[in-house]
Coordinates of C-alpha atoms and ligand atoms in Angstrom, one line a residue:
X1 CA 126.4 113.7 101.1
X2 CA 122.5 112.7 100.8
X3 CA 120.5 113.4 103.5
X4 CA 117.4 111.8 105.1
X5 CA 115.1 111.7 108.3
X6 CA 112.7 110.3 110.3
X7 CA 110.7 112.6 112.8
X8 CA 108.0 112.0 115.7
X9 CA 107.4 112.7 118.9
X10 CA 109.1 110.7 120.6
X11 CA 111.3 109.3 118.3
X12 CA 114.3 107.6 120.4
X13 CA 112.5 104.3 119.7
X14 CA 112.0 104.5 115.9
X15 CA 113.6 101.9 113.9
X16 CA 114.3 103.6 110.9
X17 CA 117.8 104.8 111.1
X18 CA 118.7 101.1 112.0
X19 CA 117.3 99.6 108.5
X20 CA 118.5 103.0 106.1
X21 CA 121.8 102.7 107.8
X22 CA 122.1 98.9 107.2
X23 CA 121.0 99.4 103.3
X24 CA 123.3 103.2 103.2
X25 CA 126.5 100.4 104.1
X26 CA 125.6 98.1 102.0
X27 CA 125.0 99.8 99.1
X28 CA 127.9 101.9 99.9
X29 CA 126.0 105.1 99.4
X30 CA 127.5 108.4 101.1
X31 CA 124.7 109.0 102.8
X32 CA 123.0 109.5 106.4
X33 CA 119.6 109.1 108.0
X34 CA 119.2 110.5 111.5
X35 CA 116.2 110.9 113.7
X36 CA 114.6 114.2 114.7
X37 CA 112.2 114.7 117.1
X38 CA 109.5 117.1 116.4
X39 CA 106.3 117.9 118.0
X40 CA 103.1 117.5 115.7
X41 CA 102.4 121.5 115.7
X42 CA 105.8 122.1 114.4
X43 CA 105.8 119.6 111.6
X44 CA 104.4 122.2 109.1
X45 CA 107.1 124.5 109.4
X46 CA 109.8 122.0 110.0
X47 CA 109.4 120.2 107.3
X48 CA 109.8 123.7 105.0
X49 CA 113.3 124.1 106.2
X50 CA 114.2 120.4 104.9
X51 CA 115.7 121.8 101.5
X52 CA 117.7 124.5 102.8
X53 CA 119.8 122.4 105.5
X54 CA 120.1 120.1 102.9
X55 CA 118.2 117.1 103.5
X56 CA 116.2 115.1 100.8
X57 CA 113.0 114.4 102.5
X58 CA 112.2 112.3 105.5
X59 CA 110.0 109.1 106.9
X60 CA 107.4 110.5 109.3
X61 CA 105.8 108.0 112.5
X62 CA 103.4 108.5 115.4
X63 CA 101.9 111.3 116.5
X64 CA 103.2 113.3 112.8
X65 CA 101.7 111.7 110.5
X66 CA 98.5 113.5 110.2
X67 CA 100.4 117.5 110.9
X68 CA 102.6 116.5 107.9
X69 CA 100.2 115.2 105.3
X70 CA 98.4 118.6 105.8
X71 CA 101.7 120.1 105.0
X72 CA 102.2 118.7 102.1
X73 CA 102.1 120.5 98.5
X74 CA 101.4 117.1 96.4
X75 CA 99.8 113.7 98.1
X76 CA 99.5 110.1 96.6
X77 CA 95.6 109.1 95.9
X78 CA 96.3 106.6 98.8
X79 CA 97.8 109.1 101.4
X80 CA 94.7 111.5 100.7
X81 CA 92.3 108.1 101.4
X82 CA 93.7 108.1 105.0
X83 CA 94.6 112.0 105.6
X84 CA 98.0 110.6 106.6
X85 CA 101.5 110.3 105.1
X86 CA 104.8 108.3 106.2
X87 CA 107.5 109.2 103.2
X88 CA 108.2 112.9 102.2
X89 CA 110.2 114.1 99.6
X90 CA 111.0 117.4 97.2
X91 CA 110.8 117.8 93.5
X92 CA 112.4 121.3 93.0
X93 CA 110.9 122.7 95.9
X94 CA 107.5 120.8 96.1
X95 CA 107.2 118.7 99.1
X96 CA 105.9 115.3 98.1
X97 CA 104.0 113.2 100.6
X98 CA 102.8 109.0 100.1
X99 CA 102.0 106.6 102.7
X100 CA 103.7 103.3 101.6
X101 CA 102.7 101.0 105.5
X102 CA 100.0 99.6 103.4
X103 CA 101.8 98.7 99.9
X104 CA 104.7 97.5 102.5
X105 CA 102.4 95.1 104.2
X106 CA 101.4 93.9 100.4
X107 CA 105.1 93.6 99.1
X108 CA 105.9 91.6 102.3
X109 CA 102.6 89.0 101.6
X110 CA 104.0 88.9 98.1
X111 CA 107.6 87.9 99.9
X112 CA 106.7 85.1 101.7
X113 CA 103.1 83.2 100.5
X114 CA 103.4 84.4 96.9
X115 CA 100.7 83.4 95.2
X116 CA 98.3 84.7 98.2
X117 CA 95.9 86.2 95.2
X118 CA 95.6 83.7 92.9
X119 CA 92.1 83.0 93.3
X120 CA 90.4 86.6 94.5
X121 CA 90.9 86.2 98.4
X122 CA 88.5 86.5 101.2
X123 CA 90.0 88.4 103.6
X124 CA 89.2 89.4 107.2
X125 CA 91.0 92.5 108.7
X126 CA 90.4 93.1 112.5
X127 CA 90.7 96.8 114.0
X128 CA 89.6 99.9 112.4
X129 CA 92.3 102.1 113.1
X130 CA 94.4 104.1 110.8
X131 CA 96.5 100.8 110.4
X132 CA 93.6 99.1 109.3
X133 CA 92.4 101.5 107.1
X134 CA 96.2 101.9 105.1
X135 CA 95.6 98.0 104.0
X136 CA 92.5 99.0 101.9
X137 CA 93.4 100.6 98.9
X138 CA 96.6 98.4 98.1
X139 CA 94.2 94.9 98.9
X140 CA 91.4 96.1 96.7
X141 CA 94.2 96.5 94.1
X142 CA 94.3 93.0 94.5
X143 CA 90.8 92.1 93.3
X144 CA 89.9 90.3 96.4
X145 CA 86.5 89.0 96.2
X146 CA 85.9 90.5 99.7
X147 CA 87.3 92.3 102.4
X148 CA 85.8 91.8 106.0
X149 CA 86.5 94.2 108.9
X150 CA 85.4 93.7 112.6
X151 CA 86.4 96.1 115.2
X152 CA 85.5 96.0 119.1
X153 CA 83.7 99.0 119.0
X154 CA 81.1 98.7 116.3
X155 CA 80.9 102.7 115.2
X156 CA 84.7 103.2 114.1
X157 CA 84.0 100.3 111.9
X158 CA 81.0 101.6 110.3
X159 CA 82.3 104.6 110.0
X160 CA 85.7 102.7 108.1
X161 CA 83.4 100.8 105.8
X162 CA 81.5 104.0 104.7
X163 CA 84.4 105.7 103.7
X164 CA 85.6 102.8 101.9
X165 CA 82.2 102.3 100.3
X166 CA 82.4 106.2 99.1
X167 CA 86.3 106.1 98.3
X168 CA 85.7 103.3 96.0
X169 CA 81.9 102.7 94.9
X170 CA 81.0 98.4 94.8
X171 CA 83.9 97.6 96.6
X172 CA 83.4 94.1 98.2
X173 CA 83.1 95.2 101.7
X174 CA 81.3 94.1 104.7
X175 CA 81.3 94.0 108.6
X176 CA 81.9 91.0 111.0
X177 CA 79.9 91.2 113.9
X178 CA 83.2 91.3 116.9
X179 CA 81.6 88.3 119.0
X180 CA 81.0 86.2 115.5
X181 CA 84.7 86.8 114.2
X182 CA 86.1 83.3 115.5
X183 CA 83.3 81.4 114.0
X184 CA 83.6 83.3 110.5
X185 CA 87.1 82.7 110.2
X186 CA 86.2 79.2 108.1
X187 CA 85.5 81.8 105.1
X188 CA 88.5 83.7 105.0
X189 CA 92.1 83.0 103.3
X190 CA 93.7 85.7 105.0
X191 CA 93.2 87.2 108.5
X192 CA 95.2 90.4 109.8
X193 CA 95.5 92.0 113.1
X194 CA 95.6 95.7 112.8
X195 CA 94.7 96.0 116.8
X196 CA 97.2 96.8 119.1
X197 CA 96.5 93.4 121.2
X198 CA 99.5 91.2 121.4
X199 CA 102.2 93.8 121.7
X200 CA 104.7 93.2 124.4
X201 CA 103.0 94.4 127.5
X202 CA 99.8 94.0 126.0
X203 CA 96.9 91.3 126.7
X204 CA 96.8 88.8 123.1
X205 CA 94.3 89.1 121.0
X206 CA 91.3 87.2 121.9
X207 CA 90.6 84.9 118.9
X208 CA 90.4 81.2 118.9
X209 CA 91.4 79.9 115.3
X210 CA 89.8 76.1 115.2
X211 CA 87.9 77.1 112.9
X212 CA 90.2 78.7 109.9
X213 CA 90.6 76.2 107.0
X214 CA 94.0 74.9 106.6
X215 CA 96.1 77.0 104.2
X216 CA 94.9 80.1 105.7
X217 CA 97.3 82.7 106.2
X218 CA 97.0 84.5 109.2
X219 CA 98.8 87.9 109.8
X220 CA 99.7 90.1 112.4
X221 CA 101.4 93.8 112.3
X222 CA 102.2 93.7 115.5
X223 CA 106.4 92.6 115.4
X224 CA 107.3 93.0 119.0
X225 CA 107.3 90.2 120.1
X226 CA 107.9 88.8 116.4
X227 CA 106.0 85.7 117.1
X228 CA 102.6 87.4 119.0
X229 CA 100.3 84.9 120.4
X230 CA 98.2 84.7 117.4
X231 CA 100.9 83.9 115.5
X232 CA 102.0 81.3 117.6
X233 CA 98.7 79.5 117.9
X234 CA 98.5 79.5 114.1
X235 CA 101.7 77.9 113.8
X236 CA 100.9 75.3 116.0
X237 CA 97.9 74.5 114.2
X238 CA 100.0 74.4 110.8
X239 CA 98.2 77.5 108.9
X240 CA 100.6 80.1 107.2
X241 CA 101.8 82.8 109.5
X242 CA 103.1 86.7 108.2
X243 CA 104.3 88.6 110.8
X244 CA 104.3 92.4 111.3
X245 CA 108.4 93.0 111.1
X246 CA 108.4 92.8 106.8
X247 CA 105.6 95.2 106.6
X248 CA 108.2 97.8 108.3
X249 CA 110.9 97.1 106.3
X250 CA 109.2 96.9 102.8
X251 CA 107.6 100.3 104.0
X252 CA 110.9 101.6 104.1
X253 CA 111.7 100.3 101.0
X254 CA 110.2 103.5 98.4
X255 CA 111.7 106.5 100.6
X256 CA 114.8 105.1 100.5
X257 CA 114.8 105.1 96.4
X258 CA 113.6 108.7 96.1
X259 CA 116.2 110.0 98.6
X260 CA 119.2 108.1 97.9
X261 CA 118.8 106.6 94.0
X262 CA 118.8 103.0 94.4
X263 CA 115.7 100.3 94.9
X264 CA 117.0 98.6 98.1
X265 CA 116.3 94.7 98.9
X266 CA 114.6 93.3 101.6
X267 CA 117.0 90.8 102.5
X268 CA 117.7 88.4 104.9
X269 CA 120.4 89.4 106.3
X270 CA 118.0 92.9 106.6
X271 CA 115.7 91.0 108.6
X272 CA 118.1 89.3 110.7
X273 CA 119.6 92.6 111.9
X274 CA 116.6 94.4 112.6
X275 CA 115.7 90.7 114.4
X276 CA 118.9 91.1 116.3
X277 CA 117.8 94.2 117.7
X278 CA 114.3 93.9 118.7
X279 CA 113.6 94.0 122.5
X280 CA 112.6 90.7 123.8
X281 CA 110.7 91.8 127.4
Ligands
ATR1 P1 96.5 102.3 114.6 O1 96.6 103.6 114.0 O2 97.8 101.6 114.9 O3 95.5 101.4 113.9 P2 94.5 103.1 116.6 O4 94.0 104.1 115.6 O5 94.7 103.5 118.0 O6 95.9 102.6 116.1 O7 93.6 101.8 116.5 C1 93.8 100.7 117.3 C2 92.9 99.6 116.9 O8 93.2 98.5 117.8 C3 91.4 99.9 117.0 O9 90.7 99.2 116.1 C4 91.1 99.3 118.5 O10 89.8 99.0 118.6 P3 88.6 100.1 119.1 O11 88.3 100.9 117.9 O12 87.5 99.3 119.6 O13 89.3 100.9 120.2 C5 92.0 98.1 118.5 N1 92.3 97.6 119.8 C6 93.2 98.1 120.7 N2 93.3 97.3 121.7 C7 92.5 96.2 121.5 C8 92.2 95.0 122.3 N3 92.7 94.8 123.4 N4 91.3 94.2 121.7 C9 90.7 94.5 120.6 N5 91.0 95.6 119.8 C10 91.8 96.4 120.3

């Protein structure tokens, strides 16, 4: 039977076992994939007793990312951009390590508003955080003409910016001013909310969108609720909406092949069970 994981700390709310175990049934693939809970200064060495109970490798979410990126023998160019990995696996007995949030978030754009890079986007990404900065690499892949950041606190986004700018030299970056964001949204195609604002329990993002240009997408990662306020307003002023829930399950999507053999779909019905299962207040 093949064996998987997902570890953090605490990791009773994780939604991982519920998408592997819908795509384990329906691929009818003897399999499992349980979660562990593991604090981040035991990550190194529990991670090194993965191939001797057995297991193939493992998904890795808050507060772990960072402890088991460190521990791996072998990282992907874009987990060693952000210092952080989500997907581990072994090759012999080489532990493998990729971060695949930002390449989800990608696959899901590609989903839903298909041709999203036909004409070299402008894009605006608000936040700075470590979800902000796993969206960098996989957009520039994209040839985007430019890629915006504003941040509430000016120094994390300077900070984000230089790295990019010395990660990849010429890059089409640049900084928003946070109080000019609303009024610079005319000159974007696609806007995403990396910030926390808008989760469930959370004040909404503050950010007025009169001013994007019709056909604008706007995107959140945020998925509980599903429908955050900023999605809602840009619904209700007919732009194009992504929310945050595809970028979880297309994440999913790579560790899923490596451990268990077969390129899963991001299906519908997928959707509609994870939907099913989302808390509502
Ligand atoms: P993650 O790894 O998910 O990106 P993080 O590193 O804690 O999480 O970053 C959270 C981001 O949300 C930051 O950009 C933060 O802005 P600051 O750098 O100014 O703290 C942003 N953020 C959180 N709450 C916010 C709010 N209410 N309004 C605006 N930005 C917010």
């Amino acid at each position: 039977m093949k064996r998987a994981l997902v570890i953090g700390f605490p990791i009773a709310q994780s939604r991982s076992p519920l998408l592997h175990g819908f795509w384990l049934k329906q691929y009818c693939i003897e399999g499992s994939y349980e979660r562990e809970e593991v604090q981040p200064e035991a990550v190194a060495n529990f991670l090194r007793t993965l191939p001797a109970r057995g297991i193939l490798g493992c998904n890795v979410t808050v507060p772990n990312k960072e402890a088991a990126f460190a521990a791996c023998d072998i990282t992907t160019e874009r987990a060693r951009a952000l210092g952080a990995v989500n997907t581990i696996w072994f090759e012999q007995d080489v532990m493998w390590g990729d971060n695949t949030d930002g390449p989800g978030f990608v696959a899901h754009l590609d989903q839903v508003h298909a041709d999203w890079d036909r004409n070299a986007p402008r894009i605006l990404i608000l936040g700075a955080g470590g979800a902000a900065r796993g969206l960098v690499l996989p957009l520039l892949d994209r040839n985007p003409e430019l890629i915006a950041f504003s941040n509430r606190s000016s120094e994390r986004v300077e900070r984000l910016v230089d790295d990019v700018r010395h990660a990849r030299p010429g890059a089409p970056v640049e900084i928003v001013d946070w109080a000019a964001k609303a009024g610079a949204l005319g000159r974007f195609d696609l806007v995403i909310n990396t910030t926390s604002a808008g989760m469930l329990g959370k004040e909404a993002l503050d950010l007025p969108l009169n001013a994007a240009r019709s056909g604008t997408i706007i995107a959140d990662i945020v998925y509980v609720p599903l429908e955050t306020p900023l999605l809602a307003e840009a619904r209700q002023l007919g732009l194009k909406t992504l929310d945050g829930l595809g970028m979880l399950l297309h994440q999913a999507a790579p560790g899923f092949e490596k451990w268990f053999g077969h390129r899963p779909e991001v299906s519908a019905e997928l959707r509609a069970h994870i939907v099913s299962n989302l808390p509502t207040r």
